[in-house]
PDB file of C-alpha atoms in Angstrom:
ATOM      1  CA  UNK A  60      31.213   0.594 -43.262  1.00 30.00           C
ATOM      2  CA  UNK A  61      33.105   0.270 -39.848  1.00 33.00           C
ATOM      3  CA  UNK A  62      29.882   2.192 -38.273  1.00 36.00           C
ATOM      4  CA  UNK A  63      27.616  -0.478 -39.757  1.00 39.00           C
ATOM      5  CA  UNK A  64      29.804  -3.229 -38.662  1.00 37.00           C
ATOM      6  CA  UNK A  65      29.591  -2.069 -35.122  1.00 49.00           C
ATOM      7  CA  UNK A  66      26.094  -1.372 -35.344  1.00 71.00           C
ATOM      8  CA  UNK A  67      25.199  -4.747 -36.207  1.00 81.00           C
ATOM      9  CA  UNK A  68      27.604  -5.997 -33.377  1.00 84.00           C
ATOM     10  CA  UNK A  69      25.851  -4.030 -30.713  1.00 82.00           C
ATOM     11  CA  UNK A  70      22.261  -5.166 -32.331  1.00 83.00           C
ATOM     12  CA  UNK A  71      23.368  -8.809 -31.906  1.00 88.00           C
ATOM     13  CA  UNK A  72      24.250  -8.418 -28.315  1.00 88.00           C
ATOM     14  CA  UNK A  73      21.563  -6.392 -27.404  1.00 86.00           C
ATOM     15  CA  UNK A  74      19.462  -9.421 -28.889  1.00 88.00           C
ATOM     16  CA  UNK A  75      21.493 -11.747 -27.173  1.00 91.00           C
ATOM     17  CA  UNK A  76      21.059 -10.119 -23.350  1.00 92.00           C
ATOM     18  CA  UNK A  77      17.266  -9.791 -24.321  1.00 90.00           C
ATOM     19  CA  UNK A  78      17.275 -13.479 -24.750  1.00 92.00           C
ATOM     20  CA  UNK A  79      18.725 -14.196 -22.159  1.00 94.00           C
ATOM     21  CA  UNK A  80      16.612 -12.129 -19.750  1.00 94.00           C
ATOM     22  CA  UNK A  81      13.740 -14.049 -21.446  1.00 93.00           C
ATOM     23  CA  UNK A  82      14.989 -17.076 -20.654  1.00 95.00           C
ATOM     24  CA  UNK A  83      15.229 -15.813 -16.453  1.00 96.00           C
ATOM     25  CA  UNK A  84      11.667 -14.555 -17.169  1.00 94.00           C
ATOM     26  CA  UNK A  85      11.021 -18.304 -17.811  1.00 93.00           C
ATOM     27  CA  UNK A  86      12.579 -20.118 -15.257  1.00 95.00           C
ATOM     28  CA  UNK A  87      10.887 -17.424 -12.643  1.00 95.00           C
ATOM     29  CA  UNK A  88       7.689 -18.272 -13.842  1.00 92.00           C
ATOM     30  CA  UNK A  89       7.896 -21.984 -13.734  1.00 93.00           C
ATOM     31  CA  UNK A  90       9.341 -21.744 -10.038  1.00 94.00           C
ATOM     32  CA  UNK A  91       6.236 -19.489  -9.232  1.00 92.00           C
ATOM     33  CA  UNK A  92       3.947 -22.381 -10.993  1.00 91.00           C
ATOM     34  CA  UNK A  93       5.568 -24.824  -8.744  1.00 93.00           C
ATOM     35  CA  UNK A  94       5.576 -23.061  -5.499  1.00 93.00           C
ATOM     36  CA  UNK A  95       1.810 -22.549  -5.666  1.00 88.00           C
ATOM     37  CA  UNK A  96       1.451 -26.156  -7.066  1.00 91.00           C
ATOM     38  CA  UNK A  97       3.241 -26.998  -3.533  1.00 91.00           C
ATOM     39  CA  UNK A  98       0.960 -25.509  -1.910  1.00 85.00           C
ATOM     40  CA  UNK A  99      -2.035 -26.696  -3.167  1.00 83.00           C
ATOM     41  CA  UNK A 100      -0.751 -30.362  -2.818  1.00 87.00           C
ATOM     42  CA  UNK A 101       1.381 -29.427   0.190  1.00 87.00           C
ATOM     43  CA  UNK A 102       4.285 -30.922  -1.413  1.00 92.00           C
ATOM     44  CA  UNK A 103       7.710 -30.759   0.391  1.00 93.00           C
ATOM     45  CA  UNK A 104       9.086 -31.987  -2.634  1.00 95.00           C
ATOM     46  CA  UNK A 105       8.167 -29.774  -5.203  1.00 95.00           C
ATOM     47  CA  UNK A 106       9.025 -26.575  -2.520  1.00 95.00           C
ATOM     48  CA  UNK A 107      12.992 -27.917  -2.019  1.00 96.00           C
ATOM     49  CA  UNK A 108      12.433 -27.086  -6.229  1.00 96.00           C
ATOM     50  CA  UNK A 109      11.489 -24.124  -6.168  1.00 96.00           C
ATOM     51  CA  UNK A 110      14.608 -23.102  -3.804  1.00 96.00           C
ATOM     52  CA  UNK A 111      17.012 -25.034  -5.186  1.00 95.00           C
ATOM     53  CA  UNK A 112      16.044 -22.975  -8.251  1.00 95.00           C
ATOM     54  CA  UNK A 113      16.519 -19.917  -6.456  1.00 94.00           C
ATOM     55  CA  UNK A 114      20.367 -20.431  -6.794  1.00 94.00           C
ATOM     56  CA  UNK A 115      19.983 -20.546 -10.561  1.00 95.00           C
ATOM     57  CA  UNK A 116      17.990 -17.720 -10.945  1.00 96.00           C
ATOM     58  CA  UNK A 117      20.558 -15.981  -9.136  1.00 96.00           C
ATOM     59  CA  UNK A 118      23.453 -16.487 -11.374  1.00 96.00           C
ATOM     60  CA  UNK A 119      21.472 -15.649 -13.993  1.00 96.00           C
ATOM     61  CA  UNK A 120      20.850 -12.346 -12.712  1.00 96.00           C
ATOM     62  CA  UNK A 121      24.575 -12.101 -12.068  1.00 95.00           C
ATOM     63  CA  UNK A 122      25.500 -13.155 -15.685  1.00 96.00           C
ATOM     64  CA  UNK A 123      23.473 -10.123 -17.393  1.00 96.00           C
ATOM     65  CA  UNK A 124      24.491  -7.736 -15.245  1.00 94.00           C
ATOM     66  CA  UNK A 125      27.867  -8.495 -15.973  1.00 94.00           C
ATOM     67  CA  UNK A 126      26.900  -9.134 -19.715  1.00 94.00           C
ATOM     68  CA  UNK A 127      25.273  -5.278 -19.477  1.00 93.00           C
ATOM     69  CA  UNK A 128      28.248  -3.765 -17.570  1.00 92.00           C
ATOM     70  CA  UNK A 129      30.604  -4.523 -20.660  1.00 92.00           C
ATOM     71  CA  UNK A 130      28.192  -4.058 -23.398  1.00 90.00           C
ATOM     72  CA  UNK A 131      27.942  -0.302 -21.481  1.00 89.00           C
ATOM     73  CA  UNK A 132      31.681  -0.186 -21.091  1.00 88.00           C
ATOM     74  CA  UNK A 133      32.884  -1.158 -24.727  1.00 86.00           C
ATOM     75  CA  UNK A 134      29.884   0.658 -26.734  1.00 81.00           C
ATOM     76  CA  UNK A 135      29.438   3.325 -24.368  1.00 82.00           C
ATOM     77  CA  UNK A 136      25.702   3.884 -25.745  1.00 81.00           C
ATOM     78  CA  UNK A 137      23.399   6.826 -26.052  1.00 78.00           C
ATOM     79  CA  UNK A 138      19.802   7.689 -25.872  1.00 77.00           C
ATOM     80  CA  UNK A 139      17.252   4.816 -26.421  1.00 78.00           C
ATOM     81  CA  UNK A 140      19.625   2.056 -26.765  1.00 85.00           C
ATOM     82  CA  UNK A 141      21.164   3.411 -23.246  1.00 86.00           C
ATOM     83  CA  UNK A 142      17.921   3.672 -21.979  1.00 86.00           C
ATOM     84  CA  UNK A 143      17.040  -0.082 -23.087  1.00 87.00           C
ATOM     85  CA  UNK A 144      19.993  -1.586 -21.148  1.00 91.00           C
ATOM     86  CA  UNK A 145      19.249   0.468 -18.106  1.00 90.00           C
ATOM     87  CA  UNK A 146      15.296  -0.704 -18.224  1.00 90.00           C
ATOM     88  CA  UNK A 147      16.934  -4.639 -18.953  1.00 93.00           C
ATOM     89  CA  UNK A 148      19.441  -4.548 -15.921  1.00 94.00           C
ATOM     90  CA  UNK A 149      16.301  -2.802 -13.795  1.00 94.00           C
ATOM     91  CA  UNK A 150      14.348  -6.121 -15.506  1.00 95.00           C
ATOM     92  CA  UNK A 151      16.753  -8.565 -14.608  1.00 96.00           C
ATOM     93  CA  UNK A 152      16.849  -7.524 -11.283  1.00 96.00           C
ATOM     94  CA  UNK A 153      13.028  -7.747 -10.486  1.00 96.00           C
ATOM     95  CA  UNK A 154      12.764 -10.836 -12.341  1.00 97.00           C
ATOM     96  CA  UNK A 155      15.526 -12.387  -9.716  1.00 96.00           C
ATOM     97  CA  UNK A 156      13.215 -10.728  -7.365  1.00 96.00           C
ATOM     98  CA  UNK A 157      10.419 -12.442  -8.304  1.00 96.00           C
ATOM     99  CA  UNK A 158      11.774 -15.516  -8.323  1.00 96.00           C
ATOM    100  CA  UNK A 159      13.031 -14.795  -4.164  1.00 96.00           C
ATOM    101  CA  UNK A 160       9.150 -14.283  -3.808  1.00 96.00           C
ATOM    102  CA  UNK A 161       8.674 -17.678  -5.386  1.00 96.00           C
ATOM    103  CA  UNK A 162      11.271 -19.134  -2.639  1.00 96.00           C
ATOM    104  CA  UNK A 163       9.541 -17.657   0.422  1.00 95.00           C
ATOM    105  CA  UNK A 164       5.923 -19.042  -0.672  1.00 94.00           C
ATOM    106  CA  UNK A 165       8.152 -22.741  -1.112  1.00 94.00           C
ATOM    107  CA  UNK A 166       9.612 -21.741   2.676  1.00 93.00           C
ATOM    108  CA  UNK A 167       5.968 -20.965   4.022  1.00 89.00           C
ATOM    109  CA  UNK A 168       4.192 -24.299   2.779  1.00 89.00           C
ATOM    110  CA  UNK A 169       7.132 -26.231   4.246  1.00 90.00           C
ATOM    111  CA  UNK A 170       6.623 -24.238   7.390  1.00 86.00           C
ATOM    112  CA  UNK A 171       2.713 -24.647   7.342  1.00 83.00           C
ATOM    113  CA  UNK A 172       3.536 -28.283   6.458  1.00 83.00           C
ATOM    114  CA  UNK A 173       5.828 -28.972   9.579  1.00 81.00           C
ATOM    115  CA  UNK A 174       3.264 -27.155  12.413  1.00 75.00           C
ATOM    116  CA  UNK A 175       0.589 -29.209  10.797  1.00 70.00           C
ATOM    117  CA  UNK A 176      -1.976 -26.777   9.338  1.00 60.00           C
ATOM    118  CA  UNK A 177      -5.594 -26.896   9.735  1.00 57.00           C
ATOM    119  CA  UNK A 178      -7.183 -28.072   6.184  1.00 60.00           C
ATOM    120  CA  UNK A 179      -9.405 -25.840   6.465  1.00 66.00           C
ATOM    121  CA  UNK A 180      -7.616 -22.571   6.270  1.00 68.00           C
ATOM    122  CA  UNK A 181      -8.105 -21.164   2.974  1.00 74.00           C
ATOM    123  CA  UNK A 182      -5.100 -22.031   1.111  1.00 74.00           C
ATOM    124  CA  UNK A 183      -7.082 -22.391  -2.401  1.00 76.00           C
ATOM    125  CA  UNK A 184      -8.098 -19.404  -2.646  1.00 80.00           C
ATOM    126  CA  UNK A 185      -4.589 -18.191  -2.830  1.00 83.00           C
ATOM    127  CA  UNK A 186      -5.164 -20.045  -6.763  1.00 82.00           C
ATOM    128  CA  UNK A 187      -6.441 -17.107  -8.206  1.00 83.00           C
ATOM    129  CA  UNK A 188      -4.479 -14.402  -6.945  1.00 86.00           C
ATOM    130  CA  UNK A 189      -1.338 -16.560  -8.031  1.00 87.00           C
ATOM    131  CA  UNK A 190      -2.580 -17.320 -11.514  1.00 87.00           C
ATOM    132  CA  UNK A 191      -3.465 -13.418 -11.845  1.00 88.00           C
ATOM    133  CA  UNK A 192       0.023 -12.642 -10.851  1.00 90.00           C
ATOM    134  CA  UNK A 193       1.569 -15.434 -13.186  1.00 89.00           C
ATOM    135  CA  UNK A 194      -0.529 -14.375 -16.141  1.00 91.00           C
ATOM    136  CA  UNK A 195       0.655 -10.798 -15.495  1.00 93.00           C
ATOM    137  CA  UNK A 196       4.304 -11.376 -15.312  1.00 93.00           C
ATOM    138  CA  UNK A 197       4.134 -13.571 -18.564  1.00 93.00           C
ATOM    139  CA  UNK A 198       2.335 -10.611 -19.859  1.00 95.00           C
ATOM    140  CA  UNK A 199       4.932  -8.160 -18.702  1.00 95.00           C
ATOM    141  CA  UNK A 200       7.418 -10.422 -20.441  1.00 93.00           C
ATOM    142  CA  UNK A 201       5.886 -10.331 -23.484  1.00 94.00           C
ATOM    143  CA  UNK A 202       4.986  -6.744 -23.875  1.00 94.00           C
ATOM    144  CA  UNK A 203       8.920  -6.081 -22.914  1.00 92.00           C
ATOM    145  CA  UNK A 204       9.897  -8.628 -26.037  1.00 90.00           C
ATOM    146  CA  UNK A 205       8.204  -6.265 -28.579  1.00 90.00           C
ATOM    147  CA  UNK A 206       8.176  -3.043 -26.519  1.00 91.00           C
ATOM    148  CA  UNK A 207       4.713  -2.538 -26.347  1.00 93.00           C
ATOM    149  CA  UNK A 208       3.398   0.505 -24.621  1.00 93.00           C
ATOM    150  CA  UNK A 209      -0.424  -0.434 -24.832  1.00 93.00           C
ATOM    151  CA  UNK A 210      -0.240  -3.654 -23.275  1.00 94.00           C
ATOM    152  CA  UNK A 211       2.315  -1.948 -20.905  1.00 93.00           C
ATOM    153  CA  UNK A 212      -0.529   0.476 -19.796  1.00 92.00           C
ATOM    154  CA  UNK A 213      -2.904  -3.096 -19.597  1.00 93.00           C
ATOM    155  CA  UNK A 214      -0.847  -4.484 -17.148  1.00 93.00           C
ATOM    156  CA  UNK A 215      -0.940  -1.569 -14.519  1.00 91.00           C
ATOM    157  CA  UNK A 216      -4.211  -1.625 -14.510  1.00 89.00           C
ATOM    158  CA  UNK A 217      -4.793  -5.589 -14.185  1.00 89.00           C
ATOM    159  CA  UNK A 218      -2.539  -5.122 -11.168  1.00 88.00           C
ATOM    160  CA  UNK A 219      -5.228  -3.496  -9.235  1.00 86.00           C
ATOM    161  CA  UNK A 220      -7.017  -6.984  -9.215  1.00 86.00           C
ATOM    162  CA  UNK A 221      -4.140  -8.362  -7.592  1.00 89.00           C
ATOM    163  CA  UNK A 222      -4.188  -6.022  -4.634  1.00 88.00           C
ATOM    164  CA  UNK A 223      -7.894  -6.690  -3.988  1.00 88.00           C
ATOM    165  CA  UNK A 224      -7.566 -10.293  -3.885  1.00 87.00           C
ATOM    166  CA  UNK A 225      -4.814  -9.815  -1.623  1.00 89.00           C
ATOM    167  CA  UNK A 226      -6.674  -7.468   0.779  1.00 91.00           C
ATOM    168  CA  UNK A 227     -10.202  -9.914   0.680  1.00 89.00           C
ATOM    169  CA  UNK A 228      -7.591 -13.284   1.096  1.00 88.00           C
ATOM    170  CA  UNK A 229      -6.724 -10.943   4.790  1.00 89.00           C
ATOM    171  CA  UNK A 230     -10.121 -10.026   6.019  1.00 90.00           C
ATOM    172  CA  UNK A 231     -11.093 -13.291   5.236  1.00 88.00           C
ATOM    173  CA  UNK A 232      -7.516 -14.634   7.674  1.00 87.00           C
ATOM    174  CA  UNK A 233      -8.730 -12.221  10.136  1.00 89.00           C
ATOM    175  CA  UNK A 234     -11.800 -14.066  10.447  1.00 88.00           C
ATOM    176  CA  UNK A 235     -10.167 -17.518  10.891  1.00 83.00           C
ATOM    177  CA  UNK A 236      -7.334 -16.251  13.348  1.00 86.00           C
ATOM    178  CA  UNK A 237     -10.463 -14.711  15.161  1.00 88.00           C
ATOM    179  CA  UNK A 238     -12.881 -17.636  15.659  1.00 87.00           C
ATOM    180  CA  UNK A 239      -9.931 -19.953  16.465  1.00 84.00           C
ATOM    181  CA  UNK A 240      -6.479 -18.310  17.613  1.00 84.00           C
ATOM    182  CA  UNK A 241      -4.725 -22.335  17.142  1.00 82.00           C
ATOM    183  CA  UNK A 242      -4.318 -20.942  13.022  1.00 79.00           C
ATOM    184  CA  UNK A 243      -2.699 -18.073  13.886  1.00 83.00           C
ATOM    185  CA  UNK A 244       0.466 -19.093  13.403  1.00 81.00           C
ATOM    186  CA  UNK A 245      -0.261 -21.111   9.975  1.00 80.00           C
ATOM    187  CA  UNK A 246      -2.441 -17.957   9.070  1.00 83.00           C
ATOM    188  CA  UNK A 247       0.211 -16.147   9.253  1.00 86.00           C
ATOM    189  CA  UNK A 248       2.555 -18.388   6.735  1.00 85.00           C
ATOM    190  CA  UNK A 249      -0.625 -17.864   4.522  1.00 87.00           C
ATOM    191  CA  UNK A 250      -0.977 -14.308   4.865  1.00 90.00           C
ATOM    192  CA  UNK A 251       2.995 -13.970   3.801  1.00 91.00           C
ATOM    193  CA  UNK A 252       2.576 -16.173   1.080  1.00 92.00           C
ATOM    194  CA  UNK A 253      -0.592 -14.019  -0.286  1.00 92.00           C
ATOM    195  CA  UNK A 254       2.025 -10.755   0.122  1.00 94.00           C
ATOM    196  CA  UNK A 255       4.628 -13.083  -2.146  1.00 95.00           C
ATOM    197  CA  UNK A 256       2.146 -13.164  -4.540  1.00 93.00           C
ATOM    198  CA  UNK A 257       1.159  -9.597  -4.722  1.00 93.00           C
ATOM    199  CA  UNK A 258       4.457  -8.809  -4.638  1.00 95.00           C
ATOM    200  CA  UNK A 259       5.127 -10.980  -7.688  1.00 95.00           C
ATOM    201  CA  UNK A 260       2.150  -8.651  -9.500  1.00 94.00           C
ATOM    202  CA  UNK A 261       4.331  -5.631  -8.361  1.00 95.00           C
ATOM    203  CA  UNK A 262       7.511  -6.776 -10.483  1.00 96.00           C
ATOM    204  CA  UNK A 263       5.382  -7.349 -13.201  1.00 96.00           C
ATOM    205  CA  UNK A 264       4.299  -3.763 -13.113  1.00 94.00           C
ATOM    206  CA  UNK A 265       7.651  -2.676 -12.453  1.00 95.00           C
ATOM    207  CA  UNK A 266       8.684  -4.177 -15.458  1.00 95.00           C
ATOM    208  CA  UNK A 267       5.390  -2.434 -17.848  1.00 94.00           C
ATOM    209  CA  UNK A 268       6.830   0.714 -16.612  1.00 93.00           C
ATOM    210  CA  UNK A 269      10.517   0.325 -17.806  1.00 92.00           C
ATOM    211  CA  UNK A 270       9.070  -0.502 -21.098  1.00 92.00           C
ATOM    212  CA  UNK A 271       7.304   2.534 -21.384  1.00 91.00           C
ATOM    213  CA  UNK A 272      10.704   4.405 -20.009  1.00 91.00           C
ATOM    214  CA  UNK A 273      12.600   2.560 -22.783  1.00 88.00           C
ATOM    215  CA  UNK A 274       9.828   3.745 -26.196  1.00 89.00           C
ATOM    216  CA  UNK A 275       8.937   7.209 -24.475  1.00 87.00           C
ATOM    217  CA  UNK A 276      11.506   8.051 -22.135  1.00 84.00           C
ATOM    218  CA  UNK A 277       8.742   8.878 -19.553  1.00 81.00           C
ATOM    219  CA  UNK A 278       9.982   7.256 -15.910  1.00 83.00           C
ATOM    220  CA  UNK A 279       5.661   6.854 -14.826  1.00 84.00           C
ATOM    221  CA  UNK A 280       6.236   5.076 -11.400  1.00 83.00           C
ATOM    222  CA  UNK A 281       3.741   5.987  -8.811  1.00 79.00           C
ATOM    223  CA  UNK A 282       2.078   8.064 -11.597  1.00 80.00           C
ATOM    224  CA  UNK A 283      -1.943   8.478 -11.826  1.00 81.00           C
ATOM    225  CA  UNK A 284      -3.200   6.378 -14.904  1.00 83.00           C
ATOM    226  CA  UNK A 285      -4.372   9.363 -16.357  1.00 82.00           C
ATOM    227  CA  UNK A 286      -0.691  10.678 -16.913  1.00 80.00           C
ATOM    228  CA  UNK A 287       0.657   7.300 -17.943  1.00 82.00           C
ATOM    229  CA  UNK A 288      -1.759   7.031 -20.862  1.00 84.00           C
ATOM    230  CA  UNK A 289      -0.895  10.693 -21.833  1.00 83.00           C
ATOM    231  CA  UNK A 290       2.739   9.636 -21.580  1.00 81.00           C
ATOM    232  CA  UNK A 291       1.904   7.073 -23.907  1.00 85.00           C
ATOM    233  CA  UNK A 292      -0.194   8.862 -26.592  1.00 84.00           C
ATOM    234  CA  UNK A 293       2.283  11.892 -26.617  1.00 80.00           C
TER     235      UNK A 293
END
């Protein structure tokens, strides 16, 4: 009976940090919707948001760590369920992460707002990129919730699409910078911005591969696909 007792103690805080890193996941995600939503409206406003919300994102993180340290300390855990609160503090940590990324694009679109940037610099396209790499972190966040190695392999791939919009979004700033050297300097807030964004994609990946770490004990990072399916299937 004592076992079983403590058993269902450590289940109920495991389910209680994984609640509350979902809860981070959320608040990183709407402070990415509302840094690119500055953007595209080039609203000062809605940026001083996003970074105010940087503060809270980084107590959060602080909170689960600390929440992690003694669950570690007290239960002193083995296997798997040591293996889950490693892959949640490694979570935690690029969620804050994310969320920093979120700050800098708020920082660039006040910057691009106060040297007075050319309309027609292509901000917009930056849209698609960012709702790729919003869709994949809410993706990420979800697979991680039920542990789910398939749409953990999904992800990696879908983060390829993120890196090619990134790399078209700077030939195409290389062209502008070229035919009229005034944008550079806006350019460049926009070109830092897209690497926010793909960056934000890279956490979400980061995050597929600690869930396949946690169900297969397999660490994949800068693996071929091929042996991250086979890590998978085995």
């Amino acid at each position: 009976m004592p076992d079983k007792h403590l058993s269902t103690q450590f289940d109920s805080e495991l389910n209680g940090v994984s609640s509350r890193v979902m809860e981070l996941g959320g608040l990183v995600e709407s402070q990415l919707r509302l840094a690119i939503h500055a953007l595209s409206q080039y609203s000062a406003e809605c940026a001083n948001q996003v970074i105010e919300t940087e503060l809270r994102v980084n107590g959060m993180e602080l909170d689960i760590d600390r929440e992690l340290s003694s669950i570690i300390a007290r239960r002193q855990p083995t296997a798997r369920d040591l293996r889950l609160l490693i892959a949640i503090s490694k979570t935690t940590a690029n969620l804050e992460r994310a969320g920093d990324e979120a700050a800098k694009i708020a920082r660039m679109v006040k910057s691009i707002m106060h040297n007075g940037a050319s309309r027609t610099l292509p901000s917009s396209d930056l849209r698609v990129a960012a709702d790729l790499a919003s869709g994949l972190l809410r993706k990420a966040l979800d697979a991680f919730a039920r542990l789910d190695t398939a749409a953990a392999v999904s992800i990696l791939k879908e983060d390829d699409l993120i890196d090619a919009e990134f790399d078209g979004f700077v030939r195409k700033l290389i062209t502008y910078m070229m035919e009229d050297p005034r944008t550079i300097s806006s350019s460049l807030d926009l070109l830092f911005i897209a690497k926010a964004i793909e960056r934000v994609g890279d956490h979400a990946k980061n995050i597929a591969e600690f869930i396949i770490y946690i169900v297969k004990g397999a660490d994949v990072r800068h693996s071929p696909m091929e042996q991250v399916e086979s890590a998978v299937k085995s």
